[in-house]
Short mmCIF file of C-alpha atoms in Angstrom, two decimals:
data_model
loop_
_atom_site.label_atom_id
_atom_site.label_comp_id
_atom_site.label_asym_id
_atom_site.label_seq_id
_atom_site.Cartn_x
_atom_site.Cartn_y
_atom_site.Cartn_z
CA UNK A 1086 -75.22 -86.16 -4.23
CA UNK A 1087 -75.19 -89.44 -5.55
CA UNK A 1088 -71.60 -91.02 -5.56
CA UNK A 1089 -71.05 -88.02 -4.02
CA UNK A 1090 -72.21 -86.06 -1.09
CA UNK A 1091 -74.07 -83.62 -0.41
CA UNK A 1092 -76.86 -81.80 0.77
CA UNK A 1093 -75.77 -79.57 3.78
CA UNK A 1094 -79.13 -78.52 3.93
CA UNK A 1095 -77.37 -79.99 1.46
CA UNK A 1096 -78.60 -81.60 -0.80
CA UNK A 1097 -76.18 -83.40 -2.72
CA UNK A 1098 -76.43 -85.63 -6.00
CA UNK A 1099 -75.33 -88.93 -6.52
CA UNK A 1100 -75.38 -91.88 -9.17
CA UNK A 1101 -73.07 -92.43 -12.13
CA UNK A 1102 -74.46 -89.85 -14.09
CA UNK A 1103 -74.31 -87.01 -11.62
CA UNK A 1104 -72.13 -84.43 -10.39
CA UNK A 1105 -73.70 -83.13 -7.22
CA UNK A 1106 -75.85 -80.43 -5.74
CA UNK A 1107 -76.99 -80.04 -2.20
CA UNK A 1108 -78.93 -77.61 0.13
CA UNK A 1109 -78.46 -77.39 3.68
CA UNK A 1110 -75.26 -76.70 5.16
CA UNK A 1111 -78.79 -75.30 5.79
CA UNK A 1112 -81.18 -77.09 1.86
CA UNK A 1113 -72.00 -67.63 6.20
CA UNK A 1114 -62.15 -54.54 11.71
CA UNK A 1115 -60.91 -55.12 15.19
CA UNK A 1116 -57.84 -53.64 15.78
CA UNK A 1117 -55.70 -56.26 17.77
CA UNK A 1118 -52.15 -55.55 19.51
CA UNK A 1119 -49.58 -57.90 17.97
CA UNK A 1120 -48.96 -61.36 19.29
CA UNK A 1121 -45.84 -61.15 17.98
CA UNK A 1122 -43.58 -58.71 15.89
CA UNK A 1123 -45.25 -57.48 12.95
CA UNK A 1124 -48.67 -58.49 11.94
CA UNK A 1125 -50.45 -60.68 9.41
CA UNK A 1126 -53.88 -59.41 9.62
CA UNK A 1127 -71.46 -60.43 3.72
CA UNK A 1128 -74.40 -61.21 3.45
CA UNK A 1129 -75.44 -64.36 4.87
CA UNK A 1130 -76.21 -66.85 2.61
CA UNK A 1131 -80.13 -67.40 2.37
CA UNK A 1132 -80.55 -71.09 1.23
CA UNK A 1133 -78.45 -73.47 2.38
CA UNK A 1134 -75.32 -75.23 1.42
CA UNK A 1135 -74.42 -75.82 -2.19
CA UNK A 1136 -71.87 -78.20 -3.19
CA UNK A 1137 -71.48 -77.01 -6.68
CA UNK A 1138 -68.92 -78.86 -8.89
CA UNK A 1139 -66.99 -77.36 -11.96
CA UNK A 1140 -67.08 -73.80 -11.31
CA UNK A 1141 -63.55 -72.51 -12.38
CA UNK A 1142 -61.58 -70.70 -10.02
CA UNK A 1143 -58.08 -70.71 -10.79
CA UNK A 1144 -56.33 -69.27 -7.85
CA UNK A 1145 -52.86 -70.32 -6.32
CA UNK A 1146 -52.82 -69.34 -2.59
CA UNK A 1147 -49.93 -67.49 -1.14
CA UNK A 1148 -48.53 -69.42 1.91
CA UNK A 1149 -45.80 -68.58 4.17
CA UNK A 1150 -44.00 -71.76 4.13
CA UNK A 1151 -42.06 -73.43 0.91
CA UNK A 1152 -43.37 -73.89 -2.64
CA UNK A 1153 -45.23 -76.97 -4.13
CA UNK A 1154 -46.59 -76.95 -7.35
CA UNK A 1155 -48.86 -79.87 -6.55
CA UNK A 1156 -48.12 -81.26 -10.46
CA UNK A 1157 -49.22 -85.05 -11.48
CA UNK A 1158 -45.64 -85.80 -11.07
CA UNK A 1159 -45.44 -85.50 -7.24
CA UNK A 1160 -48.58 -88.04 -7.05
CA UNK A 1161 -46.75 -91.19 -6.95
CA UNK A 1162 -43.65 -90.17 -4.32
CA UNK A 1163 -43.66 -91.31 -1.00
CA UNK A 1164 -44.11 -87.96 0.84
CA UNK A 1165 -47.46 -87.53 -1.57
CA UNK A 1166 -50.96 -88.83 -1.32
CA UNK A 1167 -53.39 -88.07 -4.03
CA UNK A 1168 -57.10 -88.35 -3.35
CA UNK A 1169 -59.88 -88.24 -5.75
CA UNK A 1170 -63.01 -85.98 -4.50
CA UNK A 1171 -66.41 -85.67 -6.52
CA UNK A 1172 -67.01 -82.60 -5.09
CA UNK A 1173 -64.68 -79.09 -5.35
CA UNK A 1174 -65.77 -75.89 -3.20
CA UNK A 1175 -65.93 -72.71 -5.26
CA UNK A 1176 -63.88 -70.41 -2.97
CA UNK A 1177 -61.94 -71.11 0.30
CA UNK A 1178 -64.17 -68.49 2.39
CA UNK A 1179 -65.98 -71.01 4.84
CA UNK A 1180 -67.48 -68.29 6.62
CA UNK A 1181 -69.37 -67.12 3.66
CA UNK A 1182 -69.28 -70.16 1.22
CA UNK A 1183 -72.20 -72.74 1.69
CA UNK A 1184 -71.80 -76.42 0.64
CA UNK A 1185 -70.54 -79.64 2.19
CA UNK A 1186 -67.44 -79.62 0.13
CA UNK A 1187 -65.98 -76.65 1.85
CA UNK A 1188 -66.29 -78.13 5.08
CA UNK A 1189 -65.02 -81.53 4.09
CA UNK A 1190 -61.61 -80.42 2.90
CA UNK A 1191 -61.25 -77.63 5.39
CA UNK A 1192 -62.69 -78.47 8.67
CA UNK A 1193 -59.88 -80.35 10.63
CA UNK A 1194 -57.07 -79.99 7.98
CA UNK A 1195 -56.72 -76.55 7.79
CA UNK A 1196 -59.11 -74.59 10.28
CA UNK A 1197 -60.03 -75.98 13.47
CA UNK A 1198 -62.65 -75.89 15.93
CA UNK A 1199 -62.84 -75.54 19.41
CA UNK A 1200 -64.25 -78.77 19.46
CA UNK A 1201 -64.03 -82.05 16.80
CA UNK A 1202 -65.68 -85.05 16.17
CA UNK A 1203 -64.97 -88.49 14.99
CA UNK A 1204 -65.79 -91.42 12.50
CA UNK A 1205 -68.77 -92.19 14.58
CA UNK A 1206 -70.08 -88.30 14.57
CA UNK A 1207 -69.37 -88.28 18.54
CA UNK A 1208 -67.88 -85.24 19.98
CA UNK A 1209 -64.40 -85.14 21.22
CA UNK A 1210 -61.64 -82.40 22.19
CA UNK A 1211 -60.61 -79.94 19.84
CA UNK A 1212 -58.50 -76.79 20.61
CA UNK A 1213 -60.46 -77.23 24.11
CA UNK A 1214 -59.06 -80.05 25.95
CA UNK A 1215 -62.27 -80.39 28.19
CA UNK A 1216 -65.38 -78.48 29.39
CA UNK A 1217 -67.99 -78.09 32.02
CA UNK A 1218 -71.70 -77.34 31.85
CA UNK A 1219 -74.14 -75.86 34.08
CA UNK A 1220 -76.66 -77.57 35.78
CA UNK A 1221 -79.19 -75.42 33.86
CA UNK A 1222 -77.65 -76.28 30.64
CA UNK A 1223 -76.90 -72.24 29.82
CA UNK A 1224 -73.27 -71.60 30.66
CA UNK A 1225 -70.46 -74.14 28.97
CA UNK A 1226 -66.95 -73.37 30.51
CA UNK A 1227 -64.01 -74.64 28.02
CA UNK A 1228 -60.38 -74.87 28.66
CA UNK A 1229 -57.93 -74.75 25.83
CA UNK A 1230 -55.01 -76.32 24.82
CA UNK A 1231 -51.79 -74.52 25.70
CA UNK A 1232 -49.38 -73.01 23.61
CA UNK A 1233 -51.56 -73.11 20.56
CA UNK A 1234 -50.84 -70.89 17.20
CA UNK A 1235 -51.80 -70.57 13.60
CA UNK A 1236 -50.02 -71.23 10.45
CA UNK A 1237 -48.55 -67.47 10.64
CA UNK A 1238 -46.82 -67.86 13.71
CA UNK A 1239 -49.74 -65.81 15.57
CA UNK A 1240 -50.44 -67.15 18.82
CA UNK A 1241 -54.07 -68.64 19.29
CA UNK A 1242 -55.89 -68.10 22.73
CA UNK A 1243 -59.22 -67.46 24.33
CA UNK A 1244 -59.47 -64.25 22.56
CA UNK A 1245 -59.59 -65.63 19.32
CA UNK A 1246 -61.68 -68.57 20.52
CA UNK A 1247 -64.11 -65.87 21.68
CA UNK A 1248 -63.75 -63.43 18.92
CA UNK A 1249 -64.29 -65.87 16.59
CA UNK A 1250 -67.80 -67.37 18.11
CA UNK A 1251 -68.71 -63.53 18.73
CA UNK A 1252 -68.36 -62.82 14.99
CA UNK A 1253 -70.30 -65.50 14.05
CA UNK A 1254 -73.19 -64.11 15.50
CA UNK A 1255 -72.70 -60.33 14.81
CA UNK A 1256 -72.22 -60.92 10.94
CA UNK A 1257 -74.28 -63.88 10.67
CA UNK A 1258 -71.51 -65.91 9.33
CA UNK A 1259 -73.03 -69.43 7.55
CA UNK A 1260 -74.60 -71.58 10.16
CA UNK A 1261 -75.10 -68.95 12.77
CA UNK A 1262 -78.26 -70.26 12.74
CA UNK A 1263 -77.25 -73.34 14.04
CA UNK A 1264 -76.48 -71.77 17.26
CA UNK A 1265 -79.18 -69.12 17.48
CA UNK A 1266 -79.47 -69.79 21.38
CA UNK A 1267 -75.95 -68.66 22.07
CA UNK A 1268 -75.75 -65.26 23.45
CA UNK A 1269 -71.86 -64.44 23.81
CA UNK A 1270 -68.63 -65.39 24.31
CA UNK A 1271 -66.34 -64.53 27.12
CA UNK A 1272 -62.86 -64.62 27.59
CA UNK A 1273 -62.22 -65.89 31.40
CA UNK A 1274 -58.27 -66.09 31.44
CA UNK A 1275 -56.38 -66.87 28.29
CA UNK A 1276 -57.00 -70.53 28.18
CA UNK A 1277 -60.57 -70.65 28.98
CA UNK A 1278 -63.65 -69.43 27.25
CA UNK A 1279 -67.14 -69.32 28.44
CA UNK A 1280 -70.50 -69.45 26.57
CA UNK A 1281 -73.81 -68.18 27.54
CA UNK A 1282 -76.94 -69.60 26.25
CA UNK A 1283 -80.28 -67.73 26.56
CA UNK A 1284 -81.77 -71.43 26.61
CA UNK A 1285 -80.26 -75.08 26.84
CA UNK A 1286 -79.15 -76.60 23.27
CA UNK A 1287 -78.58 -80.29 23.36
CA UNK A 1288 -76.88 -79.97 20.07
CA UNK A 1289 -74.48 -77.00 20.93
CA UNK A 1290 -71.60 -79.42 21.23
CA UNK A 1291 -71.72 -81.12 18.28
CA UNK A 1292 -72.18 -77.60 16.28
CA UNK A 1293 -69.18 -76.55 17.58
CA UNK A 1294 -67.64 -79.05 15.90
CA UNK A 1295 -68.37 -77.37 12.53
CA UNK A 1296 -68.44 -74.04 11.33
CA UNK A 1297 -69.48 -72.35 14.37
CA UNK A 1298 -66.84 -73.17 16.68
CA UNK A 1299 -64.27 -72.36 13.78
CA UNK A 1300 -61.43 -70.14 15.36
CA UNK A 1301 -59.98 -67.69 13.19
CA UNK A 1302 -56.77 -65.41 13.60
CA UNK A 1303 -58.28 -61.70 14.64
CA UNK A 1304 -55.11 -60.16 13.60
CA UNK A 1305 -54.39 -61.95 10.44
CA UNK A 1306 -55.11 -59.85 7.18
CA UNK A 1307 -55.64 -62.16 4.07
CA UNK A 1308 -58.37 -62.57 1.02
CA UNK A 1309 -60.46 -65.55 2.95
CA UNK A 1310 -61.65 -66.53 -0.75
CA UNK A 1311 -58.24 -67.37 -1.94
CA UNK A 1312 -56.33 -67.67 1.13
CA UNK A 1313 -56.50 -69.80 4.17
CA UNK A 1314 -54.88 -68.78 7.47
CA UNK A 1315 -55.55 -71.76 10.30
CA UNK A 1316 -54.41 -73.69 12.69
CA UNK A 1317 -54.55 -77.31 11.37
CA UNK A 1318 -52.27 -79.53 10.40
CA UNK A 1319 -52.43 -78.40 6.79
CA UNK A 1320 -51.71 -75.32 4.59
CA UNK A 1321 -53.37 -74.51 1.35
CA UNK A 1322 -50.55 -74.86 -1.15
CA UNK A 1323 -52.56 -73.70 -4.01
CA UNK A 1324 -56.45 -74.31 -5.39
CA UNK A 1325 -58.44 -74.41 -8.43
CA UNK A 1326 -61.93 -75.72 -8.24
CA UNK A 1327 -61.87 -77.07 -11.13
CA UNK A 1328 -59.35 -79.50 -10.98
CA UNK A 1329 -57.39 -79.19 -7.33
CA UNK A 1330 -56.34 -78.33 -3.92
CA UNK A 1331 -52.81 -78.77 -3.03
CA UNK A 1332 -52.10 -78.87 0.89
CA UNK A 1333 -48.64 -78.98 2.47
CA UNK A 1334 -47.75 -80.08 5.92
CA UNK A 1335 -48.02 -77.30 8.52
CA UNK A 1336 -44.14 -76.79 9.39
CA UNK A 1337 -45.76 -74.62 12.70
CA UNK A 1338 -48.68 -76.78 13.70
CA UNK A 1339 -48.74 -76.44 17.50
CA UNK A 1340 -50.26 -80.03 17.92
CA UNK A 1341 -48.45 -83.73 18.31
CA UNK A 1342 -51.11 -85.74 18.11
CA UNK A 1343 -52.90 -84.47 14.87
CA UNK A 1344 -49.45 -83.60 13.29
CA UNK A 1345 -49.46 -84.65 9.46
CA UNK A 1346 -47.50 -87.78 8.76
CA UNK A 1347 -47.66 -87.11 5.19
CA UNK A 1348 -46.10 -83.97 3.81
CA UNK A 1349 -48.11 -83.13 0.60
CA UNK A 1350 -52.09 -84.31 0.02
CA UNK A 1351 -53.13 -83.63 -3.60
CA UNK A 1352 -57.02 -83.54 -3.71
CA UNK A 1353 -58.72 -83.57 -7.24
CA UNK A 1354 -61.75 -83.08 -8.24
CA UNK A 1355 -63.13 -85.56 -10.51
CA UNK A 1356 -67.00 -85.44 -11.25
CA UNK A 1357 -66.95 -88.21 -13.77
CA UNK A 1358 -67.49 -91.58 -11.99
CA UNK A 1359 -65.54 -93.86 -15.09
CA UNK A 1360 -62.86 -91.38 -15.17
CA UNK A 1361 -62.40 -91.33 -11.11
CA UNK A 1362 -62.18 -95.24 -11.59
CA UNK A 1363 -59.95 -95.15 -14.39
CA UNK A 1364 -57.43 -92.39 -12.40
CA UNK A 1365 -57.16 -94.62 -9.61
CA UNK A 1366 -56.25 -97.86 -11.68
CA UNK A 1367 -53.70 -96.07 -13.17
CA UNK A 1368 -52.35 -94.96 -10.25
CA UNK A 1369 -52.97 -90.97 -10.81
CA UNK A 1370 -54.85 -90.98 -7.58
CA UNK A 1371 -54.65 -93.36 -4.66
CA UNK A 1372 -57.99 -92.78 -3.01
CA UNK A 1373 -61.68 -92.49 -3.96
CA UNK A 1374 -64.15 -90.75 -1.84
CA UNK A 1375 -66.80 -91.58 -2.99
CA UNK A 1376 -66.14 -94.26 -5.46
CA UNK A 1377 -69.50 -95.10 -7.74
CA UNK A 1378 -70.50 -98.58 -5.68
CA UNK A 1379 -71.17 -100.40 -9.29
CA UNK A 1380 -67.93 -99.30 -11.04
CA UNK A 1381 -66.20 -100.17 -7.68
CA UNK A 1382 -66.85 -104.14 -8.08
CA UNK A 1383 -64.03 -103.83 -11.35
CA UNK A 1384 -61.32 -102.98 -8.68
CA UNK A 1385 -58.97 -105.91 -7.87
CA UNK A 1386 -59.58 -106.59 -3.94
CA UNK A 1387 -55.90 -107.46 -3.87
CA UNK A 1388 -54.64 -104.21 -5.07
CA UNK A 1389 -57.64 -102.08 -3.74
CA UNK A 1390 -59.48 -101.99 -0.58
CA UNK A 1391 -63.38 -101.06 -0.89
CA UNK A 1392 -65.93 -100.19 1.98
CA UNK A 1393 -68.74 -98.62 2.56
CA UNK A 1394 -70.37 -96.74 5.84
CA UNK A 1395 -73.30 -94.62 7.12
CA UNK A 1396 -73.60 -91.19 6.68
CA UNK A 1397 -76.08 -88.57 7.35
CA UNK A 1398 -77.26 -88.20 3.75
CA UNK A 1399 -81.04 -88.61 3.41
CA UNK A 1400 -82.35 -88.92 -0.03
CA UNK A 1401 -85.75 -87.33 0.62
CA UNK A 1402 -89.06 -87.36 -1.62
CA UNK A 1403 -90.87 -84.40 -0.04
CA UNK A 1404 -94.91 -83.55 -0.55
CA UNK A 1405 -95.89 -80.35 -0.43
CA UNK A 1406 -98.01 -80.38 2.51
CA UNK A 1407 -99.52 -76.93 1.83
CA UNK A 1408 -100.30 -78.16 -1.71
CA UNK A 1409 -104.32 -79.21 -2.23
CA UNK A 1410 -103.68 -82.34 -3.44
CA UNK A 1411 -101.32 -83.47 -0.74
CA UNK A 1412 -102.86 -82.37 2.05
CA UNK A 1413 -104.54 -85.46 2.10
CA UNK A 1414 -102.96 -87.75 3.97
CA UNK A 1415 -104.13 -90.64 2.40
CA UNK A 1416 -102.36 -89.63 -0.80
CA UNK A 1417 -98.85 -89.16 1.14
CA UNK A 1418 -99.50 -92.56 2.76
CA UNK A 1419 -100.36 -94.66 -0.37
CA UNK A 1420 -97.19 -93.13 -2.26
CA UNK A 1421 -95.13 -94.34 0.64
CA UNK A 1422 -96.70 -97.69 0.26
CA UNK A 1423 -96.15 -98.03 -3.27
CA UNK A 1424 -92.43 -97.22 -3.45
CA UNK A 1425 -90.41 -100.09 -3.78
CA UNK A 1426 -87.14 -99.07 -1.72
CA UNK A 1427 -85.02 -102.53 -2.05
CA UNK A 1428 -85.64 -102.44 -5.67
CA UNK A 1429 -84.47 -98.73 -5.90
CA UNK A 1430 -81.22 -99.49 -3.31
CA UNK A 1431 -80.40 -102.59 -5.94
CA UNK A 1432 -80.41 -101.00 -8.83
CA UNK A 1433 -77.75 -98.48 -7.20
CA UNK A 1434 -75.30 -101.31 -6.59
CA UNK A 1435 -77.08 -102.08 -3.13
CA UNK A 1436 -75.17 -100.23 -1.04
CA UNK A 1437 -77.35 -97.92 0.46
CA UNK A 1438 -79.47 -98.44 3.81
CA UNK A 1439 -83.26 -98.20 3.98
CA UNK A 1440 -84.33 -95.23 6.13
CA UNK A 1441 -88.12 -94.97 6.92
CA UNK A 1442 -87.66 -91.72 8.87
CA UNK A 1443 -86.24 -88.24 9.03
CA UNK A 1444 -83.07 -88.86 11.53
CA UNK A 1445 -80.19 -91.21 10.04
CA UNK A 1446 -78.31 -93.67 11.50
CA UNK A 1447 -75.19 -91.74 12.59
CA UNK A 1448 -77.62 -89.27 14.54
CA UNK A 1449 -79.20 -88.93 17.89
CA UNK A 1450 -82.31 -90.16 17.92
CA UNK A 1451 -82.42 -92.51 15.07
CA UNK A 1452 -84.82 -95.58 15.11
CA UNK A 1453 -85.57 -98.25 12.30
CA UNK A 1454 -88.84 -96.93 11.41
CA UNK A 1455 -88.94 -98.96 7.89
CA UNK A 1456 -91.57 -100.75 9.23
CA UNK A 1457 -94.43 -98.25 9.67
CA UNK A 1458 -94.75 -97.77 5.46
CA UNK A 1459 -93.64 -101.37 4.02
CA UNK A 1460 -94.08 -101.83 0.24
CA UNK A 1461 -97.57 -102.91 -0.16
CA UNK A 1462 -99.34 -102.18 -3.59
CA UNK A 1463 -102.74 -103.44 -1.99
CA UNK A 1464 -102.90 -100.92 0.71
CA UNK A 1465 -101.44 -98.16 -1.33
CA UNK A 1466 -104.54 -98.67 -4.09
CA UNK A 1467 -107.26 -98.83 -1.15
CA UNK A 1468 -105.81 -95.64 0.23
CA UNK A 1469 -105.81 -94.08 -3.12
CA UNK A 1470 -109.34 -95.45 -3.73
CA UNK A 1471 -110.60 -93.44 -0.62
CA UNK A 1472 -109.30 -90.51 -1.98
CA UNK A 1473 -110.93 -90.77 -5.40
CA UNK A 1474 -108.10 -92.07 -7.74
CA UNK A 1475 -107.38 -95.12 -9.46
CA UNK A 1476 -105.37 -96.36 -12.51
CA UNK A 1477 -108.36 -95.65 -14.70
CA UNK A 1478 -108.82 -92.23 -12.98
CA UNK A 1479 -105.11 -91.23 -12.06
CA UNK A 1480 -104.11 -88.18 -9.72
CA UNK A 1481 -101.69 -86.29 -11.84
CA UNK A 1482 -98.77 -84.93 -9.63
CA UNK A 1483 -95.37 -83.36 -10.98
CA UNK A 1484 -91.77 -84.44 -9.30
CA UNK A 1485 -89.17 -81.38 -9.23
CA UNK A 1486 -85.69 -82.07 -8.91
CA UNK A 1487 -82.31 -81.00 -10.14
CA UNK A 1488 -81.10 -82.70 -13.26
CA UNK A 1489 -77.51 -83.18 -11.22
CA UNK A 1490 -79.25 -86.48 -10.11
CA UNK A 1491 -79.90 -88.23 -13.25
CA UNK A 1492 -83.18 -89.71 -14.50
CA UNK A 1493 -82.86 -92.75 -13.03
CA UNK A 1494 -84.65 -92.19 -10.03
CA UNK A 1495 -87.38 -90.00 -11.67
CA UNK A 1496 -88.02 -93.00 -13.67
CA UNK A 1497 -88.20 -95.77 -11.30
CA UNK A 1498 -90.77 -93.60 -9.36
CA UNK A 1499 -92.87 -92.81 -12.10
CA UNK A 1500 -93.20 -96.31 -12.88
CA UNK A 1501 -93.94 -97.53 -9.50
CA UNK A 1502 -96.68 -94.86 -8.69
CA UNK A 1503 -98.15 -95.63 -12.13
CA UNK A 1504 -99.39 -99.20 -10.58
CA UNK A 1505 -101.45 -97.14 -7.95
CA UNK A 1506 -103.18 -94.60 -10.09
CA UNK A 1507 -100.27 -91.61 -9.87
CA UNK A 1508 -99.70 -90.28 -13.43
CA UNK A 1509 -96.32 -88.83 -12.07
CA UNK A 1510 -94.33 -86.15 -14.38
CA UNK A 1511 -91.02 -85.16 -13.99
CA UNK A 1512 -89.65 -81.81 -14.06
CA UNK A 1513 -85.79 -81.76 -14.48
CA UNK A 1514 -84.33 -78.41 -13.88
CA UNK A 1515 -80.85 -76.79 -12.98
CA UNK A 1516 -80.39 -76.66 -9.27
CA UNK A 1517 -80.14 -73.32 -8.91
CA UNK A 1518 -83.72 -73.52 -10.55
CA UNK A 1519 -84.28 -75.78 -7.86
CA UNK A 1520 -83.06 -73.80 -4.96
CA UNK A 1521 -85.14 -70.56 -6.00
CA UNK A 1522 -88.15 -72.67 -7.20
CA UNK A 1523 -88.50 -75.41 -4.61
CA UNK A 1524 -86.32 -74.70 -1.62
CA UNK A 1525 -86.68 -70.80 -1.45
CA UNK A 1526 -90.32 -70.39 -2.81
CA UNK A 1527 -92.00 -73.98 -1.76
CA UNK A 1528 -93.58 -73.86 -5.22
CA UNK A 1529 -93.93 -77.41 -6.09
CA UNK A 1530 -95.90 -80.66 -5.80
CA UNK A 1531 -93.30 -83.25 -5.18
CA UNK A 1532 -89.45 -82.79 -4.57
CA UNK A 1533 -86.53 -85.17 -4.53
CA UNK A 1534 -83.12 -84.06 -2.99
CA UNK A 1535 -80.33 -85.38 -0.41
CA UNK A 1536 -80.22 -83.74 2.56
CA UNK A 1537 -76.78 -84.21 3.71
CA UNK A 1538 -76.47 -82.53 7.05
CA UNK A 1539 -76.61 -84.09 10.37
CA UNK A 1540 -78.51 -82.99 13.23
CA UNK A 1541 -80.97 -81.63 10.95
CA UNK A 1542 -84.44 -82.53 12.32
CA UNK A 1543 -85.16 -78.83 13.05
CA UNK A 1544 -86.12 -78.72 9.70
CA UNK A 1545 -89.29 -80.78 10.29
CA UNK A 1546 -90.31 -78.28 13.30
CA UNK A 1547 -89.83 -75.27 11.03
CA UNK A 1548 -93.48 -74.69 9.34
CA UNK A 1549 -91.66 -72.14 6.78
CA UNK A 1550 -89.39 -74.62 5.52
CA UNK A 1551 -90.14 -75.80 1.88
CA UNK A 1552 -91.77 -78.99 3.44
CA UNK A 1553 -94.36 -76.64 4.97
CA UNK A 1554 -94.98 -79.58 7.68
CA UNK A 1555 -96.53 -77.95 10.86
CA UNK A 1556 -97.47 -80.41 13.57
CA UNK A 1557 -97.18 -78.59 17.03
CA UNK A 1558 -96.64 -81.77 18.63
CA UNK A 1559 -93.51 -82.48 16.85
CA UNK A 1560 -92.40 -78.99 17.50
CA UNK A 1561 -92.92 -79.26 21.30
CA UNK A 1562 -90.88 -82.79 21.61
CA UNK A 1563 -88.01 -80.99 19.59
CA UNK A 1564 -88.02 -78.11 22.05
CA UNK A 1565 -87.63 -80.51 24.70
CA UNK A 1566 -84.96 -82.82 23.29
CA UNK A 1567 -82.92 -79.31 23.07
CA UNK A 1568 -83.65 -78.73 26.84
CA UNK A 1569 -82.91 -81.68 27.69
CA UNK A 1570 -79.67 -81.83 29.71
CA UNK A 1571 -78.44 -85.63 29.63
CA UNK A 1572 -78.68 -87.65 26.17
CA UNK A 1573 -80.75 -89.99 26.98
CA UNK A 1574 -83.70 -88.00 27.72
CA UNK A 1575 -82.88 -85.93 24.55
CA UNK A 1576 -82.50 -88.99 22.28
CA UNK A 1577 -86.03 -90.47 23.70
CA UNK A 1578 -88.00 -87.15 22.86
CA UNK A 1579 -86.07 -86.93 19.28
CA UNK A 1580 -87.24 -90.70 18.48
CA UNK A 1581 -90.56 -89.86 19.52
CA UNK A 1582 -90.95 -86.74 17.29
CA UNK A 1583 -89.39 -88.61 14.31
CA UNK A 1584 -92.03 -91.46 14.57
CA UNK A 1585 -94.74 -88.85 14.69
CA UNK A 1586 -93.10 -87.20 11.30
CA UNK A 1587 -92.51 -90.86 9.52
CA UNK A 1588 -96.12 -91.61 10.32
CA UNK A 1589 -97.54 -88.22 9.26
CA UNK A 1590 -95.82 -88.99 5.63
CA UNK A 1591 -94.74 -85.56 4.65
CA UNK A 1592 -92.00 -87.52 2.74
CA UNK A 1593 -90.59 -90.68 2.01
CA UNK A 1594 -86.97 -91.10 2.69
CA UNK A 1595 -86.22 -93.05 -0.26
CA UNK A 1596 -82.63 -94.52 1.37
CA UNK A 1597 -79.82 -93.67 3.61
CA UNK A 1598 -76.94 -92.95 1.23
CA UNK A 1599 -73.73 -94.70 1.88
CA UNK A 1600 -70.20 -93.37 1.08
CA UNK A 1601 -68.39 -96.12 -0.84
CA UNK A 1602 -64.36 -95.26 -0.52
CA UNK A 1603 -61.57 -97.24 -2.29
CA UNK A 1604 -57.75 -96.96 -2.11
CA UNK A 1605 -54.88 -98.81 -2.96
CA UNK A 1606 -53.82 -101.10 -0.16
CA UNK A 1607 -50.18 -99.31 0.28
CA UNK A 1608 -52.35 -96.55 1.86
CA UNK A 1609 -53.10 -96.29 5.64
CA UNK A 1610 -54.81 -93.53 7.32
CA UNK A 1611 -57.77 -92.84 5.46
CA UNK A 1612 -60.94 -92.10 7.51
CA UNK A 1613 -63.66 -94.46 5.91
CA UNK A 1614 -66.43 -93.46 7.87
CA UNK A 1615 -68.46 -89.89 7.55
CA UNK A 1616 -65.57 -89.22 4.73
CA UNK A 1617 -68.11 -86.85 2.80
CA UNK A 1618 -68.30 -84.29 5.54
CA UNK A 1619 -65.46 -85.39 7.77
CA UNK A 1620 -62.15 -86.01 6.08
CA UNK A 1621 -59.14 -85.13 8.54
CA UNK A 1622 -56.23 -86.35 6.67
CA UNK A 1623 -52.95 -85.65 9.28
CA UNK A 1624 -52.85 -89.41 9.44
CA UNK A 1625 -52.76 -90.42 5.81
CA UNK A 1626 -49.86 -92.13 4.46
CA UNK A 1627 -48.32 -94.23 1.38
CA UNK A 1628 -46.08 -97.11 2.30
CA UNK A 1629 -42.92 -97.08 -0.13
#
């Protein structure tokens, strides 16, 4: 997502002109005796996460604590911080709704997971304080915090944890595929849960920081599309996907280390980059995440802080390996040599970083692979000539991508590839069309999308995925990485696999998207890193 974030298989869109589109988050009635007096009480999304902005859902969420209208008039009070975001979730149903936007606003704020992750993308305690792993890597025992509860007052214990995880598997809620090797969750006692796997999975702990690890109230009855009952430091006071979400400090929050510092957090969804920067300058918002890197240069450094950090977004120019033209490795290699990544990054404000392979800098197994295919027009032309093409006898190819990304990237690629004898036609389509034709059906030649999901190397080991890339050695190395019971071995296997993928050139990685954020210097506690996917807001505050 271009100055936004996005592809959870996500594909996000970015640039000042773009709103955002994304593919992964994977381009989701049991009777229970009351825990206290009284009781509160799908089809798996086939295509990965779609973060769609500007879908109007005017819903006011009924909460069990006081009222806050979330009007603009409260935005400048000391007990309220207003944050401008680019993407809006289309509903609050995190078990079914795809897209990174819903994870960004709800996980760690309203809903909590068995584990959490920090701003360096590392696994940390969450609802569980510690865990033990068996020597064979197939049994995980989690020790929970004590005296936990949901926002409605219901107790949260091992029964809720085991039920939530088993329901994820049974009903195939969103991202259930991430924990395919997880067989079952069992209650050991009120404060202990055991997970049993069919085979080791070195990604399991990280996945349990996201949707697969979220814990819901087994007893509560509520409309998950418009309401949210979680255990986090905030509750949802109101939600309108066309404009804003209002979070209110949870007065019944069980924890102390993550207790909300600020009573009210207003999330405004601002799809237009210029309007967003104007809102920051006027004081209508205190924070912008993301902010257009070029427009951010107009912000006075005495008043605002601007920073950029690596994230998991990868702008992938995919080559359909099943296509007759692109099955020729020389063509794919020539295209990679012909792309001037420095020029593309410079045109976007020189914030993003060069990425030469499928693993981003924040993920396990990352290695700088940019030297494999440096910008080299002579080598590109030579490879094209071997394949029978030149500027006098060009190869006709079509690049299909969502119009939410704007036209600049397509124009740059068409111009750069023309120099080596590639006649590139750009087919700009609606994101829904891209999802169907490219992502679901694999019907394309070249495609461009922002894959925002972290830990998503598995796509390169899945021949049925829209890349149509099938390499048995890569698949074997990835299987070894998953089965490894120590991080060093797992990372080594991932590095080997990633290098083979990059050398084979089933895609070019145009750049790794760096999220630029800007905020007034009277704001503290905003998570600057990975804010497009992890946005814990409990520590944010505004100085008077």
